[in-house]
CSV table of C-alpha atoms and ligand atoms in Angstrom, one decimal:
chain,number,residue,atom,x,y,z
J,1,UNK,CA,118.0,45.2,127.6
J,2,UNK,CA,117.3,46.4,124.0
J,3,UNK,CA,114.5,43.8,123.9
J,4,UNK,CA,112.8,45.3,126.9
J,5,UNK,CA,113.3,48.8,125.5
J,6,UNK,CA,111.6,47.8,122.3
J,7,UNK,CA,108.6,46.6,124.2
J,8,UNK,CA,108.6,49.8,126.4
J,9,UNK,CA,108.6,51.8,123.1
J,10,UNK,CA,105.7,49.8,121.8
J,11,UNK,CA,103.8,50.5,125.0
J,12,UNK,CA,104.7,54.2,124.8
J,13,UNK,CA,103.3,54.4,121.3
J,14,UNK,CA,100.1,52.6,122.2
J,15,UNK,CA,99.4,54.9,125.1
J,16,UNK,CA,100.4,58.0,123.2
J,17,UNK,CA,98.0,57.1,120.4
J,18,UNK,CA,95.2,57.2,122.9
J,19,UNK,CA,96.2,60.1,125.1
J,20,UNK,CA,93.2,62.4,125.6
J,21,UNK,CA,94.6,65.7,126.9
J,22,UNK,CA,97.8,67.8,127.1
J,23,UNK,CA,98.3,67.1,130.8
J,24,UNK,CA,98.3,63.4,130.3
J,25,UNK,CA,100.6,63.9,127.3
J,26,UNK,CA,103.1,65.8,129.4
J,27,UNK,CA,103.1,62.9,132.0
J,28,UNK,CA,103.8,60.3,129.3
J,29,UNK,CA,106.5,62.5,127.9
J,30,UNK,CA,108.3,62.4,131.3
J,31,UNK,CA,107.6,58.8,131.9
J,32,UNK,CA,109.1,57.6,128.6
J,33,UNK,CA,111.6,60.3,127.7
J,34,UNK,CA,112.4,62.0,131.0
J,35,UNK,CA,115.5,61.8,133.2
J,36,UNK,CA,114.2,58.7,135.1
J,37,UNK,CA,112.8,56.9,132.0
J,38,UNK,CA,114.1,53.5,131.0
J,39,UNK,CA,115.5,55.0,127.8
J,40,UNK,CA,117.6,57.6,129.7
J,41,UNK,CA,118.8,55.2,132.2
J,42,UNK,CA,119.8,52.7,129.5
J,43,UNK,CA,121.8,55.4,127.8
J,44,UNK,CA,123.7,56.0,131.0
J,45,UNK,CA,124.6,52.3,131.2
J,46,UNK,CA,126.1,52.4,127.7
J,47,UNK,CA,129.5,53.4,129.1
J,48,UNK,CA,129.9,50.1,130.9
J,49,UNK,CA,129.6,48.1,127.7
J,50,UNK,CA,132.4,46.9,125.4
J,51,UNK,CA,133.1,49.4,122.5
J,52,UNK,CA,131.6,47.1,119.8
J,53,UNK,CA,128.4,46.4,121.9
J,54,UNK,CA,128.2,50.0,122.8
J,55,UNK,CA,127.9,51.0,119.2
J,56,UNK,CA,125.1,48.7,118.2
J,57,UNK,CA,123.2,49.3,121.5
J,58,UNK,CA,123.7,53.1,121.1
J,59,UNK,CA,122.2,53.0,117.6
J,60,UNK,CA,119.3,50.9,118.7
J,61,UNK,CA,118.7,53.3,121.6
J,62,UNK,CA,118.7,56.4,119.4
J,63,UNK,CA,116.3,54.7,117.0
J,64,UNK,CA,113.9,53.8,119.8
J,65,UNK,CA,114.1,57.3,121.3
J,66,UNK,CA,113.4,58.8,117.8
J,67,UNK,CA,110.3,56.6,117.5
J,68,UNK,CA,109.0,57.6,120.9
J,69,UNK,CA,109.7,61.3,120.3
J,70,UNK,CA,107.9,61.0,117.0
J,71,UNK,CA,104.9,59.5,118.7
J,72,UNK,CA,104.8,62.3,121.3
J,73,UNK,CA,104.9,64.9,118.5
J,74,UNK,CA,102.1,63.2,116.6
J,75,UNK,CA,100.0,63.1,119.8
J,76,UNK,CA,100.6,66.8,120.5
J,77,UNK,CA,99.6,67.7,116.9
J,78,UNK,CA,96.4,65.5,117.2
J,79,UNK,CA,95.4,67.2,120.5
J,80,UNK,CA,96.1,70.7,119.1
J,81,UNK,CA,93.9,70.0,116.1
J,82,UNK,CA,91.1,68.6,118.3
J,83,UNK,CA,91.3,71.7,120.6
J,84,UNK,CA,91.0,74.0,117.6
J,85,UNK,CA,88.0,72.3,116.0
J,86,UNK,CA,86.4,72.2,119.5
J,87,UNK,CA,86.9,75.9,119.8
J,88,UNK,CA,85.6,76.7,116.3
J,89,UNK,CA,82.6,74.6,117.0
J,90,UNK,CA,82.0,76.4,120.4
J,91,UNK,CA,82.4,79.9,118.9
J,92,UNK,CA,80.3,79.2,115.8
J,93,UNK,CA,77.7,81.9,115.1
J,94,UNK,CA,74.4,81.2,113.4
J,95,UNK,CA,73.9,84.0,111.0
J,96,UNK,CA,70.9,82.7,109.2
J,97,UNK,CA,68.3,85.1,110.4
J,98,UNK,CA,65.5,83.8,108.3
J,99,UNK,CA,65.7,80.0,108.3
J,100,UNK,CA,64.5,78.4,105.1
J,101,UNK,CA,64.1,81.7,103.2
J,102,UNK,CA,67.7,82.2,102.0
J,103,UNK,CA,67.7,85.1,99.6
J,104,UNK,CA,70.4,86.8,97.7
J,105,UNK,CA,71.0,90.4,98.8
J,106,UNK,CA,70.4,93.3,96.5
J,107,UNK,CA,71.6,96.9,96.1
J,108,UNK,CA,69.6,99.6,98.0
J,109,UNK,CA,67.0,101.5,95.9
J,110,UNK,CA,69.0,104.7,96.1
J,111,UNK,CA,72.2,102.9,95.0
J,112,UNK,CA,70.3,101.4,92.1
J,113,UNK,CA,69.0,104.9,91.1
J,114,UNK,CA,72.5,106.4,91.5
J,115,UNK,CA,74.1,103.6,89.4
J,116,UNK,CA,71.5,104.1,86.6
J,117,UNK,CA,72.0,107.9,86.6
J,118,UNK,CA,75.7,107.4,86.3
J,119,UNK,CA,75.2,104.9,83.4
J,120,UNK,CA,72.9,107.3,81.6
J,121,UNK,CA,75.3,110.3,81.9
J,122,UNK,CA,78.4,108.3,81.1
J,123,UNK,CA,76.6,107.1,78.0
J,124,UNK,CA,76.1,110.8,77.1
J,125,UNK,CA,79.9,111.4,77.4
J,126,UNK,CA,80.1,112.7,81.0
J,127,UNK,CA,82.7,111.5,83.6
J,128,UNK,CA,81.9,111.0,87.3
J,129,UNK,CA,83.4,113.4,89.8
J,130,UNK,CA,83.4,113.4,93.6
J,131,UNK,CA,83.9,115.8,96.5
J,132,UNK,CA,84.0,115.8,100.3
J,133,UNK,CA,80.9,115.7,102.4
J,134,UNK,CA,82.4,118.2,104.9
J,135,UNK,CA,83.0,121.5,103.2
J,136,UNK,CA,84.3,125.0,103.9
J,137,UNK,CA,82.2,128.2,103.3
J,138,UNK,CA,84.3,128.9,100.2
J,139,UNK,CA,83.3,125.8,98.3
J,140,UNK,CA,79.7,125.5,99.6
J,141,UNK,CA,78.9,129.2,99.2
J,142,UNK,CA,81.4,131.9,98.4
J,143,UNK,CA,83.0,130.5,95.2
J,144,UNK,CA,79.4,129.8,94.1
J,145,UNK,CA,78.7,133.5,94.2
J,146,UNK,CA,76.9,133.4,97.5
J,147,UNK,CA,78.8,135.9,99.7
J,148,UNK,CA,78.2,136.0,103.5
J,149,UNK,CA,75.5,138.7,103.4
J,150,UNK,CA,73.6,136.9,100.6
J,151,UNK,CA,70.0,136.0,101.6
J,152,UNK,CA,70.3,132.7,99.7
J,153,UNK,CA,72.6,131.3,102.4
J,154,UNK,CA,69.6,131.1,104.7
J,155,UNK,CA,67.6,129.1,102.2
J,156,UNK,CA,70.1,126.2,102.3
J,157,UNK,CA,69.3,125.3,106.0
J,158,UNK,CA,72.9,124.4,106.5
J,159,UNK,CA,74.2,122.1,109.2
J,160,UNK,CA,77.4,123.7,110.5
J,161,UNK,CA,80.3,121.8,112.0
J,162,UNK,CA,81.8,123.2,115.2
J,163,UNK,CA,85.3,123.8,113.8
J,164,UNK,CA,87.2,126.9,112.9
J,165,UNK,CA,85.5,130.3,112.8
J,166,UNK,CA,81.7,130.3,113.3
J,167,UNK,CA,79.8,129.0,110.2
J,168,UNK,CA,83.1,128.3,108.4
J,169,UNK,CA,82.9,124.5,108.2
J,170,UNK,CA,79.7,122.6,107.3
J,171,UNK,CA,78.2,119.5,105.9
J,172,UNK,CA,77.7,120.4,102.3
J,173,UNK,CA,74.1,121.5,101.7
J,174,UNK,CA,74.2,120.6,97.9
J,175,UNK,CA,76.6,118.9,95.5
J,176,UNK,CA,77.4,122.3,93.8
J,177,UNK,CA,80.7,122.6,95.6
J,178,UNK,CA,82.0,119.8,93.3
J,179,UNK,CA,81.6,122.2,90.4
J,180,UNK,CA,84.2,124.5,92.0
J,181,UNK,CA,86.5,121.6,93.0
J,182,UNK,CA,86.4,120.3,89.4
J,183,UNK,CA,87.0,123.6,87.7
J,184,UNK,CA,89.9,124.3,90.1
J,185,UNK,CA,91.6,121.1,89.1
J,186,UNK,CA,90.7,120.8,85.5
J,187,UNK,CA,90.8,123.1,82.5
J,188,UNK,CA,87.7,123.1,80.1
J,189,UNK,CA,86.2,121.3,78.3
J,190,UNK,CA,84.5,119.8,81.3
J,191,UNK,CA,81.6,117.3,81.2
J,192,UNK,CA,81.0,115.8,84.7
J,193,UNK,CA,78.3,114.5,87.0
J,194,UNK,CA,78.8,114.4,90.7
J,195,UNK,CA,76.5,112.2,92.8
J,196,UNK,CA,76.8,112.2,96.6
J,197,UNK,CA,75.3,112.8,100.0
J,198,UNK,CA,74.1,116.2,101.1
J,199,UNK,CA,72.7,117.5,104.4
J,200,UNK,CA,70.2,120.1,105.6
J,201,UNK,CA,68.5,120.9,108.9
J,202,UNK,CA,65.2,119.5,107.5
J,203,UNK,CA,63.1,117.4,109.9
J,204,UNK,CA,62.3,114.0,108.3
J,205,UNK,CA,58.8,113.8,106.9
J,206,UNK,CA,57.1,112.1,104.0
J,207,UNK,CA,59.0,114.2,101.4
J,208,UNK,CA,62.2,115.3,103.3
J,209,UNK,CA,65.2,113.7,104.7
J,210,UNK,CA,68.0,115.6,106.6
J,211,UNK,CA,70.6,113.5,104.8
J,212,UNK,CA,69.8,113.0,101.2
J,213,UNK,CA,71.5,112.5,97.8
J,214,UNK,CA,71.9,114.8,94.9
J,215,UNK,CA,73.5,114.6,91.5
J,216,UNK,CA,75.2,117.6,90.1
J,217,UNK,CA,76.0,118.1,86.4
J,218,UNK,CA,78.5,120.6,85.0
J,219,UNK,CA,79.5,121.3,81.4
J,220,UNK,CA,82.0,124.0,80.5
J,221,UNK,CA,83.1,124.4,76.8
J,222,UNK,CA,83.1,126.9,74.0
J,223,UNK,CA,79.8,128.3,72.8
J,224,UNK,CA,77.6,126.4,75.2
J,225,UNK,CA,74.0,127.8,75.3
J,226,UNK,CA,70.8,127.4,77.2
J,227,UNK,CA,69.7,125.2,74.3
J,228,UNK,CA,72.4,122.7,75.1
J,229,UNK,CA,71.2,122.6,78.7
J,230,UNK,CA,67.5,122.0,77.7
J,231,UNK,CA,68.6,119.3,75.2
J,232,UNK,CA,70.8,117.5,77.7
J,233,UNK,CA,68.0,117.4,80.3
J,234,UNK,CA,65.5,116.3,77.8
J,235,UNK,CA,67.8,113.5,76.6
J,236,UNK,CA,68.5,112.4,80.1
J,237,UNK,CA,64.8,112.3,81.1
J,238,UNK,CA,63.9,110.3,78.0
J,239,UNK,CA,66.7,107.8,78.6
J,240,UNK,CA,66.1,107.5,82.3
J,241,UNK,CA,62.3,107.4,82.5
J,242,UNK,CA,61.5,106.0,79.0
J,243,UNK,CA,60.1,107.4,75.8
J,244,UNK,CA,57.0,109.4,76.7
J,245,UNK,CA,58.2,111.4,79.7
J,246,UNK,CA,58.9,115.1,78.8
J,247,UNK,CA,60.8,117.8,80.5
J,248,UNK,CA,60.3,121.6,80.8
J,249,UNK,CA,62.2,124.5,82.2
J,250,UNK,CA,60.7,127.2,84.4
J,251,UNK,CA,62.5,130.5,85.2
J,252,UNK,CA,64.0,130.5,88.7
J,253,UNK,CA,66.8,131.9,90.7
J,254,UNK,CA,70.1,130.6,91.9
J,255,UNK,CA,73.1,132.8,92.7
J,256,UNK,CA,75.5,130.5,90.8
J,257,UNK,CA,73.6,130.4,87.5
J,258,UNK,CA,72.3,133.1,85.3
J,259,UNK,CA,69.8,132.7,83.8
J,260,UNK,CA,68.5,130.0,86.2
J,261,UNK,CA,65.6,127.6,85.8
J,262,UNK,CA,63.8,124.8,87.6
J,263,UNK,CA,63.1,121.7,85.6
J,264,UNK,CA,60.0,119.6,85.7
J,265,UNK,CA,59.1,116.2,84.2
J,266,UNK,CA,55.7,115.2,82.9
J,267,UNK,CA,53.6,112.7,84.7
J,268,UNK,CA,51.1,110.2,83.2
J,269,UNK,CA,48.1,112.2,84.6
J,270,UNK,CA,49.3,115.3,82.7
J,271,UNK,CA,50.7,117.2,85.7
J,272,UNK,CA,54.3,118.2,86.1
J,273,UNK,CA,56.7,117.3,88.9
J,274,UNK,CA,59.6,119.5,89.9
J,275,UNK,CA,62.9,117.6,89.8
J,276,UNK,CA,65.7,120.1,90.2
J,277,UNK,CA,67.5,123.3,89.5
J,278,UNK,CA,69.7,124.3,86.6
J,279,UNK,CA,71.1,127.3,84.6
J,280,UNK,CA,74.0,128.8,82.8
J,281,UNK,CA,77.1,128.9,85.0
J,282,UNK,CA,77.4,132.5,86.4
J,283,UNK,CA,80.5,134.4,85.0
J,284,UNK,CA,81.6,135.1,88.6
J,285,UNK,CA,81.7,131.4,89.3
J,286,UNK,CA,83.9,130.8,86.3
J,287,UNK,CA,86.2,133.7,87.3
J,288,UNK,CA,86.4,132.3,90.9
J,289,UNK,CA,87.9,129.2,89.4
J,290,UNK,CA,90.3,131.1,87.1
J,291,UNK,CA,88.3,130.4,83.9
J,292,UNK,CA,87.7,133.2,81.5
J,293,UNK,CA,84.0,133.7,80.9
J,294,UNK,CA,84.6,135.4,77.6
J,295,UNK,CA,86.2,132.3,76.2
J,296,UNK,CA,84.2,129.6,78.0
J,297,UNK,CA,80.5,129.1,78.9
J,298,UNK,CA,78.8,126.4,80.8
J,299,UNK,CA,75.6,125.0,82.3
J,300,UNK,CA,75.0,123.2,85.5
J,301,UNK,CA,72.1,121.3,87.0
J,302,UNK,CA,71.4,119.5,90.3
J,303,UNK,CA,68.6,117.3,91.6
J,304,UNK,CA,67.7,114.8,94.3
J,305,UNK,CA,68.4,111.2,93.8
J,306,UNK,CA,66.2,110.0,96.6
J,307,UNK,CA,63.2,111.8,95.2
J,308,UNK,CA,63.8,110.2,91.9
J,309,UNK,CA,63.8,106.7,93.5
J,310,UNK,CA,60.6,107.7,95.3
J,311,UNK,CA,59.0,108.7,92.1
J,312,UNK,CA,60.2,105.8,90.0
J,313,UNK,CA,58.8,103.3,92.6
J,314,UNK,CA,55.8,105.3,93.6
J,315,UNK,CA,56.6,105.2,97.3
J,316,UNK,CA,54.3,107.1,99.7
J,317,UNK,CA,57.0,108.1,102.1
J,318,UNK,CA,60.6,109.0,101.5
J,319,UNK,CA,61.5,107.7,105.0
J,320,UNK,CA,61.1,104.2,103.7
J,321,UNK,CA,64.5,104.7,102.1
J,322,UNK,CA,66.2,104.9,105.5
J,323,UNK,CA,64.1,102.7,107.8
J,324,UNK,CA,65.9,99.7,106.4
J,325,UNK,CA,62.9,97.4,107.0
J,326,UNK,CA,63.9,94.2,105.1
J,327,UNK,CA,60.2,93.5,104.3
J,328,UNK,CA,60.2,96.8,102.3
J,329,UNK,CA,63.7,96.5,100.8
J,330,UNK,CA,63.4,93.0,99.6
J,331,UNK,CA,60.7,94.0,97.1
J,332,UNK,CA,63.3,95.7,94.9
G,1,LIG,N1,72.4,123.4,94.1
G,1,LIG,C1,71.1,123.7,93.8
G,1,LIG,C2,70.2,123.1,95.0
G,1,LIG,O1,70.6,122.3,95.7
G,1,LIG,C3,70.6,123.0,92.5
G,1,LIG,C4,71.3,123.6,91.3
G,1,LIG,C5,72.5,123.0,90.9
G,1,LIG,C6,70.8,124.7,90.7
G,1,LIG,C7,73.1,123.5,89.7
G,1,LIG,C8,71.4,125.2,89.6
G,1,LIG,C9,72.6,124.6,89.1
G,1,LIG,O2,69.1,123.6,95.2
């Protein structure tokens, strides 16, 4: 009997090694290990053997069953692996859009400009600060000395969010709210720059985007003067653009600085290009943040990062920055 079972087991192993799907495997499992299989029937007959024979036959049976069970397990594993690789193959996606022109990705122009700006200012001793893109009227206007009745509110072309009281919540129209958030949290001396996205109701054209990027600068320390502001801007312009680019300040008006100025940089053809606004932090702004203007003075500046990228790469149209045309982007 054991002889026959050995050959049955050998047959089982041979067939299991070739089984091609899970249904066939289940059938073989029943055929060789199920209730009516030769192995199970043989086990039932053990009782009729003499005790000594029963022991050796029992051991042999157990060993044969273990072998067949092992073969079933191995077949199941093999089929599962095959099913998995078949599925992976079927679900594979070809993500190579441009065959044969594999190219490493690169940072977007605006990200490159922002990174360089941060580097230059960090090199001058500034830290980088951040604030939220959705702001309240307090941070975007009031704390910056622009009360509700102030005509300057209109000039910011603010995009309001339909939340809370009318005109209470908005997409920030400049990065200046980060001045307030920084002074609220931190005692002077303060030396920060805050790059980030800003929003206005502008229609996109060659020189405007409704979502754009600014970088804000804020210094608050003892004995800070307009000379420190002019020197800082000059130093930044020289480091960022290279040796022969100069900067100049022109009188201007912002509610949150007094005096205020606009700053320009010189171009190769001798003309000047407006870059941003700046000035000495208004005493009301310091007071709004619990800083004593008799003890501390400061300056602030803000300008557009996208425009800087446009200038640096001499683009004709600022919209190129958001069209995301790879043929354009891969040039940088
Ligand atoms: N926030 C001003 C703007 O967006 C720029 C500015 C910043 C002016 C800081 C003065 C000081 O137009």
